[in-house]
Amino acid sequence: MSATDGDIMDKNESADKRETGTLGKLMVLLDIVTHADSPMRFTDILAVAGQPRGTLHRQLGHLTEEGLLEVLADGRYAPGLRLLDLASRSWARNEFRLIAEPHLNALQQLTGETVHLGVLRGASVIYLDKVEGSQPVRMYSQIGNASPIYCTGVGKAALSALPDERLDAIISSVSFQRFTEHTLTPETLRREISDIRHSGNAFDREEHEVGIRCVAAPVYSEDLSFVGGVSVTGPAYRLTFERLEEWALPVRRAAESIMSGMRIGLGPRR
Amino acid sequence: MSATDGDIMDKNESADKRETGTLGKLMVLLDIVTHADSPMRFTDILAVAGQPRGTLHRQLGHLTEEGLLEVLADGRYAPGLRLLDLASRSWARNEFRLIAEPHLNALQQLTGETVHLGVLRGASVIYLDKVEGSQPVRMYSQIGNASPIYCTGVGKAALSALPDERLDAIISSVSFQRFTEHTLTPETLRREISDIRHSGNAFDREEHEVGIRCVAAPVYSEDLSFVGGVSVTGPAYRLTFERLEEWALPVRRAAESIMSGMRIGLGPRR
DNA sequence: CCCGATAGTTCCATTATTCAGAACTCAATT
DNA sequence: AATTGAGTTCTGAATAATGGAACTATCGGG
């Protein structure tokens, strides 16, 4: 901040500083409000946003006017509905999802269990699709959700596709939370990744939630501009370890089908 | 734009001009890309955005860096995945939806048909929730979608709650597309609205899609800061006109329950 | 009823970002 | 080699964002 330094930091060694000007500041606010677990008052936001009051007031006003935030009757701020509209379009037209869809259905038919499709986004997995058996689905509860990479089948599968440097960068940027007694640590994760690279399958053996297991396989574009995974998930009593092994191959096959679908396209327009 | 006018327009008679500065311009771009039915090249966007190239280039860069847009391998722009994450949080915590949820389930149980919850947003209805029977659900295909007001049960129900001036403003701002032979025109819509106001129920008799009917009832906050509706939808062969009448009351009851739920809260924090 | 406190809004000179146009690079076409 | 089309980078000038302070509204006691 002073005029005398600016020598050590300059090498843009720290590539994590976003350069998105006004938009970036607004997105920080949007994140604050959407990540809160209840609507926030002006003052609550003020406390965490580190902006002067006048500025914050105008920024929130703009976000609200655009429908990205909503002001409740009591003046508190909540995420706005415009986000839903934007997201539903984003989802409906997502190329990867469209290509994967039939393969997910086939995999669901074959296994009878829930099938997931997810992509790596930063240091999380975002679920893009979910095909369940016959129970009514609460879908938004899963799709679009950002979940940890180190304790989901899709997450680990995705990681396994990355070159070591990107892998390391991600692992070191994440704080590992212990969800169950089986949740991995950075070290055990690294070991597992190398297993996955050999076998082609990732497993989640109750690492995120007790009683839930899954088999996954990586899906990635040739240039690794994106990596993700497909998985079959179910209750531990049905997904015995033998079952997991049994479905490892079909899951891999589905992943391969999706990848070959991507190469052919929807691709270079028409 | 010249210095000599700026006299007639000043009375902000035209209140539709947004004042959201930089954000507004960026949201226009985001809308262009999300509304397109395939990814757009730089030049395509340039043609419709009416911005100088340099400017557009930076704006798209910012949107991309924030994950609101995505650049495909071939350089085209598509909606970004960050939208999904934001939307899923917005949905999960939506107060109205949370309050309505149990009533929607009850209504589904009672009727055995698909139940919808939607809110009015500008001149469209956005679906907030959907409870289906036992078929697997493709949920994003509906939730979050902005649909026309004049040919959906929820839309017409919502309209009926509005005072005439707002109703007129909306009706005159919409262009009526004829989806089926039963789709309403502005005039027939007005007549229907007054029926709905008397009976408390809106019907959709194959006005949007042939073979699909629905009964709906309005849900609104006391100050009309938001209006929406609940509906029961199903195939015409099951939803005979008698059935529609039979379910009119339960739907109204559900709407009332939701409204009384809103008055009590989740409301003034805790 | 008044006081003090807390919450939210408005104003405006200063400053930082964005703007617009032109010049430039790169690749594909002829 | 020359031309066109697509995308990127650069610049002073224009515009919008900033932040501090003054202002208003609302609430809870005493």
XYZ file of C-alpha atoms (C1' of nucleotides) in Angstrom:
600
model
C 0.000 0.000 0.000
C 2.904 2.350 0.554
C 5.011 3.624 -2.319
C 8.198 2.039 -1.066
C 7.477 -1.654 -1.480
C 5.938 -3.174 -4.608
C 9.055 -5.052 -5.518
C 8.607 -8.429 -4.001
C 4.926 -8.842 -4.834
C 5.182 -7.671 -8.397
C 6.142 -10.874 -10.112
C 2.450 -11.770 -9.994
C 3.647 -14.811 -8.134
C 0.352 -14.500 -6.307
C -2.008 -15.197 -9.174
C -5.005 -15.411 -6.897
C -5.777 -11.720 -6.840
C -8.760 -11.180 -9.037
C -8.772 -8.307 -11.461
C -12.407 -7.821 -12.137
C -12.827 -4.263 -10.973
C -16.265 -3.206 -9.927
C -17.818 -6.552 -10.756
C -15.455 -8.363 -8.449
C -16.453 -6.238 -5.503
C -20.100 -6.834 -6.185
C -19.618 -10.560 -6.515
C -17.965 -10.651 -3.124
C -21.101 -9.141 -1.667
C -23.281 -11.577 -3.553
C -21.227 -14.406 -2.158
C -21.511 -13.102 1.354
C -25.270 -12.982 1.161
C -25.765 -16.277 -0.657
C -23.420 -18.129 1.683
C -25.045 -16.825 4.838
C -27.537 -19.204 6.303
C -30.170 -16.607 6.854
C -30.967 -13.201 5.407
C -28.574 -10.475 6.538
C -29.224 -6.978 7.742
C -27.360 -4.043 6.307
C -25.186 -3.833 9.383
C -24.353 -7.536 9.320
C -23.060 -7.200 5.809
C -21.255 -4.019 6.695
C -19.344 -5.865 9.384
C -17.943 -8.529 7.074
C -17.694 -6.634 3.810
C -15.201 -4.043 4.969
C -16.678 -1.262 2.877
C -17.722 2.222 3.925
C -21.406 2.518 4.599
C -22.237 4.793 1.713
C -20.484 2.573 -0.758
C -22.046 -0.595 0.536
C -25.437 0.961 0.433
C -25.186 1.822 -3.207
C -23.707 -1.543 -4.120
C -26.493 -3.442 -2.416
C -28.956 -1.143 -4.095
C -27.598 -2.018 -7.506
C -27.581 -5.738 -6.804
C -31.136 -5.527 -5.589
C -32.326 -3.549 -8.567
C -30.915 -6.196 -10.845
C -32.737 -8.936 -8.959
C -29.566 -10.607 -7.776
C -30.494 -9.788 -4.215
C -33.858 -9.339 -2.633
C -34.866 -7.061 0.212
C -37.261 -8.713 2.622
C -40.088 -6.855 4.283
C -37.955 -6.256 7.362
C -35.098 -4.843 5.314
C -32.836 -7.856 5.376
C -31.086 -9.040 2.251
C -31.518 -12.488 0.698
C -30.382 -14.013 -2.592
C -32.588 -12.928 -5.459
C -34.712 -14.911 -7.835
C -33.037 -13.683 -10.969
C -30.306 -16.138 -10.125
C -32.730 -19.003 -10.614
C -33.678 -17.895 -14.066
C -30.083 -17.414 -15.138
C -29.049 -20.738 -13.696
C -31.852 -22.707 -15.243
C -30.789 -21.483 -18.645
C -27.194 -22.197 -17.893
C -28.100 -25.698 -16.887
C -30.497 -26.449 -19.690
C -27.942 -25.569 -22.358
C -24.858 -26.971 -20.744
C -23.067 -28.894 -23.413
C -21.381 -31.395 -21.172
C -24.591 -32.229 -19.393
C -26.496 -32.675 -22.621
C -23.923 -35.059 -23.958
C -23.816 -37.024 -20.728
C -27.545 -37.272 -20.166
C -28.324 -40.483 -22.082
C -25.331 -42.242 -20.577
C -26.406 -41.269 -17.089
C -29.842 -42.678 -17.723
C -28.398 -45.911 -19.017
C -26.192 -46.235 -15.987
C -29.119 -45.631 -13.698
C -31.140 -48.301 -15.463
C -28.333 -50.772 -15.173
C -27.558 -50.256 -11.518
C -30.843 -49.079 -10.134
C -28.944 -46.601 -7.961
C -28.572 -42.851 -8.066
C -26.218 -41.533 -10.723
C -24.380 -38.214 -10.461
C -22.510 -36.028 -12.902
C -20.169 -33.375 -11.560
C -17.393 -31.027 -12.628
C -14.414 -29.609 -10.855
C -14.718 -25.909 -10.253
C -11.883 -24.335 -8.354
C -11.483 -26.540 -5.331
C -15.016 -27.910 -5.252
C -17.178 -30.208 -7.243
C -20.367 -28.803 -8.672
C -23.060 -31.357 -9.384
C -24.496 -30.896 -12.815
C -26.986 -33.694 -12.916
C -28.538 -36.425 -10.893
C -30.652 -39.339 -12.016
C -32.530 -41.171 -9.335
C -34.630 -44.241 -9.319
C -38.261 -43.782 -8.539
C -38.400 -41.582 -5.490
C -39.508 -38.020 -5.894
C -36.460 -35.843 -6.106
C -35.579 -32.634 -4.362
C -33.296 -31.645 -7.079
C -31.915 -28.237 -6.354
C -30.859 -29.704 -3.064
C -28.086 -31.399 -4.955
C -27.643 -29.957 -8.407
C -25.611 -26.811 -8.415
C -24.268 -27.575 -4.992
C -20.603 -27.097 -4.467
C -19.236 -30.056 -2.507
C -15.776 -30.943 -1.238
C -13.407 -32.780 -3.560
C -11.635 -34.955 -1.067
C -14.587 -36.991 0.123
C -16.817 -37.495 -2.872
C -16.360 -40.053 -5.594
C -16.792 -37.515 -8.346
C -14.341 -35.167 -6.667
C -11.602 -37.734 -6.324
C -12.179 -39.015 -9.833
C -11.827 -35.497 -11.175
C -8.642 -34.890 -9.225
C -7.085 -38.038 -10.585
C -7.236 -36.614 -14.091
C -5.160 -33.572 -13.203
C -1.417 -33.247 -13.630
C 0.499 -33.229 -10.344
C 1.111 -29.512 -10.177
C -2.556 -28.609 -10.422
C -3.374 -31.415 -8.017
C -0.920 -30.109 -5.462
C -2.162 -26.579 -5.826
C -5.700 -27.679 -5.109
C -4.890 -30.015 -2.242
C -2.891 -27.373 -0.479
C -5.585 -24.760 -0.930
C -8.282 -26.843 0.726
C -8.872 -27.277 4.416
C -9.773 -30.856 5.154
C -12.793 -31.245 7.338
C -13.381 -34.582 9.014
C -16.954 -35.607 8.169
C -16.779 -39.256 9.217
C -14.150 -41.563 10.616
C -13.282 -42.541 7.053
C -12.716 -39.055 5.697
C -9.319 -38.779 4.024
C -6.439 -36.535 4.964
C -4.176 -34.807 2.441
C -1.705 -37.686 2.657
C -4.196 -40.530 2.295
C -5.847 -38.588 -0.499
C -2.609 -38.425 -2.452
C -2.158 -42.151 -2.075
C -5.703 -42.783 -3.227
C -5.280 -40.552 -6.236
C -2.464 -42.682 -7.488
C -4.608 -45.798 -7.006
C -7.364 -44.158 -8.999
C -4.969 -43.325 -11.785
C -4.106 -46.990 -12.068
C -7.519 -48.553 -11.671
C -9.560 -45.857 -13.367
C -12.087 -45.790 -10.528
C -12.581 -43.687 -7.426
C -14.534 -44.926 -4.440
C -16.190 -43.175 -1.588
C -16.518 -45.553 1.334
C -18.583 -43.544 3.777
C -16.087 -40.714 3.741
C -18.604 -37.933 3.478
C -21.665 -39.405 5.081
C -22.029 -42.518 7.168
C -23.989 -45.166 5.327
C -23.358 -43.780 1.842
C -20.937 -45.289 -0.625
C -20.143 -44.654 -4.244
C -18.073 -45.651 -7.277
C -16.952 -43.011 -9.722
C -14.843 -42.568 -12.849
C -13.221 -39.460 -14.290
C -14.457 -37.571 -17.329
C -12.269 -34.907 -18.845
C -11.629 -32.958 -21.993
C -8.471 -33.635 -23.939
C -6.869 -30.358 -22.980
C -7.984 -30.771 -19.351
C -9.718 -27.439 -19.614
C -12.300 -29.188 -17.580
C -12.403 -32.340 -15.520
C -15.273 -34.030 -13.789
C -16.739 -37.392 -13.073
C -19.689 -39.770 -13.105
C -20.700 -41.796 -10.119
C -23.143 -44.351 -8.801
C -24.173 -43.710 -5.223
C -26.235 -45.658 -2.753
C -26.705 -46.924 0.768
C -23.930 -49.067 2.220
C -26.205 -52.036 2.782
C -26.864 -52.284 -0.924
C -23.474 -51.095 -2.120
C -21.329 -53.791 -0.583
C -17.683 -53.768 -1.495
C -18.332 -56.524 -4.012
C -21.068 -54.463 -5.584
C -18.789 -51.487 -5.850
C -16.273 -53.609 -7.713
C -18.996 -55.031 -9.896
C -20.065 -51.572 -10.995
C -16.626 -50.158 -11.388
C -16.439 -51.251 -15.004
C -19.879 -49.994 -16.121
C -19.126 -46.639 -14.528
C -15.841 -46.447 -16.392
C -17.601 -47.381 -19.594
C -20.149 -44.628 -19.088
C -17.353 -42.139 -18.513
C -15.672 -43.246 -21.711
C -18.870 -42.957 -23.690
C -19.350 -39.434 -22.462
C -15.802 -38.525 -23.407
C -16.140 -39.871 -26.897
C -19.415 -37.975 -27.167
C -17.560 -34.809 -26.289
C -14.973 -35.311 -28.972
C -17.605 -35.686 -31.634
C -19.441 -32.688 -30.507
C -22.326 -30.685 -30.320
C -18.858 -29.388 -30.735
C -17.617 -27.054 -33.430
C -21.084 -25.677 -34.143
C -23.467 -27.734 -36.201
C -27.253 12.583 -26.788
C -26.815 16.085 -28.136
C -26.587 19.054 -25.790
C -29.678 20.777 -27.120
C -32.447 18.385 -26.075
C -32.780 16.800 -22.644
C -35.853 18.718 -21.713
C -38.737 16.533 -22.607
C -37.289 13.270 -21.356
C -36.170 14.596 -18.021
C -39.313 14.208 -15.976
C -38.323 10.568 -15.473
C -41.710 9.868 -16.909
C -40.024 6.780 -18.304
C -39.338 4.950 -15.076
C -38.178 1.827 -16.844
C -34.652 2.985 -17.370
C -32.448 1.073 -14.955
C -29.880 2.931 -12.947
C -27.431 0.274 -12.030
C -24.331 1.702 -13.606
C -21.628 -0.712 -14.533
C -23.468 -3.714 -13.157
C -26.454 -3.055 -15.350
C -24.352 -3.114 -18.490
C -22.752 -6.370 -17.475
C -26.089 -7.967 -16.681
C -27.308 -7.096 -20.140
C -24.418 -9.064 -21.549
C -25.095 -11.941 -19.221
C -28.679 -11.985 -20.365
C -27.676 -11.973 -23.994
C -25.483 -14.993 -23.542
C -27.827 -16.950 -21.285
C -30.813 -16.321 -23.524
C -29.060 -17.384 -26.677
C -29.761 -20.933 -27.636
C -26.178 -21.773 -28.345
C -22.816 -20.411 -27.285
C -21.935 -17.094 -28.946
C -18.760 -15.891 -30.517
C -17.269 -12.561 -29.631
C -18.491 -11.064 -32.862
C -22.022 -12.365 -32.390
C -22.234 -10.640 -29.057
C -20.663 -7.527 -30.468
C -23.422 -7.314 -33.034
C -26.263 -7.298 -30.514
C -24.617 -5.622 -27.561
C -23.949 -2.313 -29.273
C -20.667 -1.722 -27.472
C -17.283 -0.826 -28.872
C -15.022 -3.819 -29.282
C -12.482 -2.876 -26.683
C -15.122 -2.278 -24.071
C -16.963 -5.483 -24.795
C -13.775 -7.413 -24.641
C -12.958 -6.249 -21.136
C -16.513 -6.760 -19.934
C -16.643 -10.330 -21.166
C -13.256 -10.893 -19.624
C -14.522 -9.797 -16.238
C -17.651 -11.904 -16.448
C -15.583 -14.888 -17.415
C -13.081 -14.411 -14.661
C -15.897 -14.388 -12.157
C -17.298 -17.636 -13.531
C -20.525 -16.073 -14.705
C -19.572 -16.867 -18.264
C -17.449 -19.633 -19.646
C -15.201 -19.612 -22.677
C -15.421 -22.821 -24.662
C -12.443 -24.389 -26.333
C -13.314 -22.696 -29.614
C -13.574 -19.277 -27.998
C -17.329 -19.049 -27.828
C -19.082 -17.821 -24.700
C -21.582 -19.841 -22.703
C -23.255 -19.286 -19.331
C -20.930 -20.139 -16.478
C -21.260 -22.680 -13.733
C -20.956 -20.209 -10.915
C -24.551 -19.377 -11.642
C -25.569 -22.870 -10.585
C -23.884 -22.593 -7.262
C -25.385 -19.201 -6.533
C -28.821 -20.342 -7.591
C -28.801 -23.511 -5.573
C -28.131 -21.501 -2.459
C -30.736 -18.981 -3.373
C -33.254 -21.752 -3.810
C -32.348 -23.743 -0.738
C -32.818 -20.772 1.551
C -35.805 -19.164 -0.090
C -38.203 -18.293 2.666
C -41.360 -18.530 0.654
C -40.440 -21.912 -0.711
C -39.539 -23.267 2.708
C -42.844 -22.180 4.151
C -44.776 -23.597 1.226
C -42.991 -26.934 1.045
C -45.117 -28.991 3.459
C -48.323 -27.667 1.967
C -47.175 -28.568 -1.511
C -46.431 -32.080 -0.391
C -49.825 -32.398 1.251
C -51.522 -31.202 -1.897
C -49.573 -33.662 -3.975
C -50.579 -36.495 -1.669
C -54.200 -35.512 -1.840
C -54.453 -35.150 -5.588
C -51.776 -37.491 -6.818
C -50.904 -34.915 -9.480
C -47.951 -32.601 -9.973
C -47.948 -29.524 -7.765
C -46.206 -26.272 -8.660
C -45.214 -23.190 -6.747
C -44.368 -20.022 -8.643
C -43.863 -16.307 -8.173
C -44.424 -13.346 -10.390
C -41.220 -11.714 -11.477
C -41.582 -8.794 -13.834
C -43.873 -10.101 -16.527
C -43.098 -13.785 -16.100
C -43.685 -16.521 -13.618
C -40.674 -18.198 -12.134
C -41.260 -21.681 -10.836
C -39.847 -22.131 -7.379
C -40.828 -25.681 -6.654
C -42.410 -28.730 -8.122
C -43.608 -31.856 -6.389
C -44.301 -34.805 -8.575
C -45.747 -38.171 -7.953
C -43.474 -41.105 -8.423
C -41.828 -40.531 -11.760
C -38.221 -39.531 -11.827
C -38.025 -35.779 -12.161
C -36.024 -33.605 -14.464
C -36.277 -30.740 -12.175
C -34.193 -27.943 -13.539
C -36.230 -28.325 -16.649
C -38.938 -26.531 -14.751
C -37.684 -24.894 -11.578
C -36.149 -21.533 -12.199
C -37.746 -21.317 -15.583
C -39.410 -18.101 -16.498
C -42.758 -18.857 -18.130
C -45.484 -16.657 -19.572
C -48.144 -15.312 -17.217
C -51.101 -15.361 -19.540
C -51.279 -19.091 -20.151
C -50.279 -20.767 -16.924
C -52.466 -21.319 -13.916
C -49.918 -19.910 -11.535
C -49.416 -16.879 -13.751
C -53.069 -15.998 -13.963
C -53.576 -16.630 -10.264
C -50.726 -14.266 -9.475
C -52.101 -11.595 -11.780
C -55.502 -11.751 -10.121
C -53.965 -10.576 -6.857
C -52.623 -7.379 -8.352
C -54.348 -4.008 -8.331
C -55.606 -2.920 -11.741
C -52.861 -0.467 -12.484
C -50.091 -3.002 -12.062
C -52.149 -5.548 -13.941
C -52.587 -3.194 -16.864
C -48.937 -2.293 -16.899
C -47.988 -5.944 -17.127
C -50.575 -6.956 -19.681
C -49.605 -4.152 -21.983
C -45.923 -4.940 -21.676
C -46.302 -8.553 -22.770
C -46.603 -9.839 -26.280
C -49.142 -12.609 -26.439
C -47.981 -15.668 -28.269
C -50.556 -18.194 -29.380
C -49.413 -21.584 -28.065
C -52.636 -23.547 -28.595
C -56.090 -22.794 -29.869
C -57.132 -22.029 -26.298
C -54.420 -19.499 -25.514
C -55.925 -16.266 -24.224
C -55.695 -12.824 -25.752
C -55.291 -9.624 -23.711
C -59.065 -9.127 -23.733
C -60.062 -12.648 -22.739
C -57.335 -12.576 -20.106
C -58.827 -9.486 -18.496
C -62.219 -11.135 -18.370
C -60.718 -14.246 -16.811
C -58.880 -12.262 -14.204
C -62.113 -10.830 -12.929
C -63.569 -14.352 -12.757
C -60.558 -15.474 -10.777
C -60.975 -12.604 -8.391
C -64.493 -13.791 -7.641
C -63.948 -17.524 -7.475
C -60.452 -17.550 -6.036
C -59.238 -20.052 -8.610
C -57.443 -19.817 -11.921
C -57.630 -22.566 -14.507
C -55.462 -23.467 -17.421
C -57.471 -25.433 -19.936
C -54.834 -26.474 -22.434
C -53.841 -22.892 -23.049
C -50.120 -23.476 -22.955
C -49.787 -27.056 -24.033
C -52.338 -29.325 -25.616
C -53.372 -32.075 -23.238
C -52.314 -30.285 -20.069
C -54.706 -28.681 -17.628
C -54.332 -27.120 -14.241
C -56.094 -25.464 -11.293
C -54.317 -22.747 -9.356
C -54.867 -20.281 -6.537
C -53.059 -17.049 -5.716
C -50.586 -16.615 -2.884
C -49.454 -13.145 -1.964
C -47.946 -11.084 0.806
C -50.088 -8.514 2.551
C -48.274 -5.612 0.979
C -48.282 -7.304 -2.429
C -44.534 -6.946 -2.497
C -44.752 -10.330 -4.015
C -47.474 -12.403 -5.588
C -47.434 -15.953 -6.800
C -49.500 -19.071 -6.897
C -49.877 -22.790 -6.256
C -51.233 -25.169 -8.814
C -52.120 -28.764 -9.516
C -51.277 -29.835 -13.038
C -51.959 -32.975 -14.993
C -53.012 -34.578 -18.254
C -56.423 -33.643 -19.602
C -57.702 -37.186 -19.504
C -57.309 -37.306 -15.748
C -58.074 -33.666 -15.077
C -61.589 -33.549 -16.407
C -63.509 -30.351 -15.853
C -65.252 -31.966 -12.896
C -61.924 -32.902 -11.391
C -60.670 -29.374 -11.779
C -63.695 -28.132 -9.868
C -63.231 -30.805 -7.255
C -59.683 -29.695 -6.589
C -60.355 -26.003 -6.706
C -61.092 -25.882 -3.012
C -58.092 -27.907 -1.773
C -55.820 -25.749 -3.896
C -57.311 -22.615 -2.391
C -56.912 -24.097 1.062
C -53.251 -24.838 0.397
C -52.729 -21.279 -0.789
C -54.351 -19.970 2.368
C -52.222 -22.182 4.576
C -49.093 -20.899 2.888
C -50.191 -17.318 3.369
C -50.884 -17.779 7.038
C -47.527 -19.485 7.321
C -45.935 -16.391 5.842
C -47.573 -14.089 8.327
C -46.262 -16.102 11.233
C -42.838 -16.278 9.827
C -39.663 -17.769 9.662
C -40.353 -14.117 9.632
C -38.845 -11.609 11.994
C -35.769 -13.707 12.630
C -36.115 -16.776 14.830
C -42.154 12.155 26.695
C -37.545 12.627 25.991
C -32.948 10.758 25.589
C -29.455 8.043 23.661
C -28.375 4.483 20.790
C -28.602 1.780 16.839
C -29.902 1.306 11.897
C -30.277 2.997 7.530
C -30.056 6.809 3.881
C -28.391 10.845 1.259
C -24.891 14.128 -0.340
C -20.837 15.586 -2.823
C -15.952 16.622 -3.772
C -12.231 13.336 -4.847
C -10.429 9.355 -7.151
C -10.318 5.249 -9.602
C -12.606 2.584 -13.387
C -14.539 2.298 -17.310
C -14.983 3.944 -22.005
C -14.240 4.334 -27.048
C -11.639 4.367 -30.724
C -7.686 3.168 -33.088
C -3.721 0.454 -33.756
C -2.095 -4.088 -33.537
C -1.627 -9.386 -33.880
C -2.923 -13.689 -35.666
C -4.921 -16.906 -38.810
C -7.463 -18.207 -42.514
C -8.580 -17.162 -47.741
C -7.750 -16.041 -52.289
C 1.727 -11.912 -51.004
C -2.349 -9.483 -50.103
C -6.878 -9.273 -48.080
C -10.301 -10.122 -44.960
C -12.177 -11.438 -40.536
C -11.604 -12.291 -35.616
C -9.787 -11.086 -31.443
C -6.575 -8.363 -28.350
C -4.084 -4.359 -26.393
C -3.329 0.448 -25.652
C -4.431 5.336 -24.627
C -6.205 9.995 -22.953
C -10.849 11.429 -21.960
C -15.299 10.643 -19.776
C -17.887 8.587 -16.296
C -19.094 6.143 -12.418
C -17.548 4.528 -7.906
C -15.689 5.963 -3.606
C -15.701 7.314 1.342
C -16.438 10.474 4.798
C -19.720 13.019 7.110
C -24.154 14.841 7.917
C -28.835 13.513 8.097
C -33.196 10.857 9.248
C -35.847 7.029 11.285
C -36.661 3.630 14.641
C -36.310 1.497 18.980
C -35.863 0.798 24.132
C -35.559 2.497 28.395
C -35.971 5.792 32.282
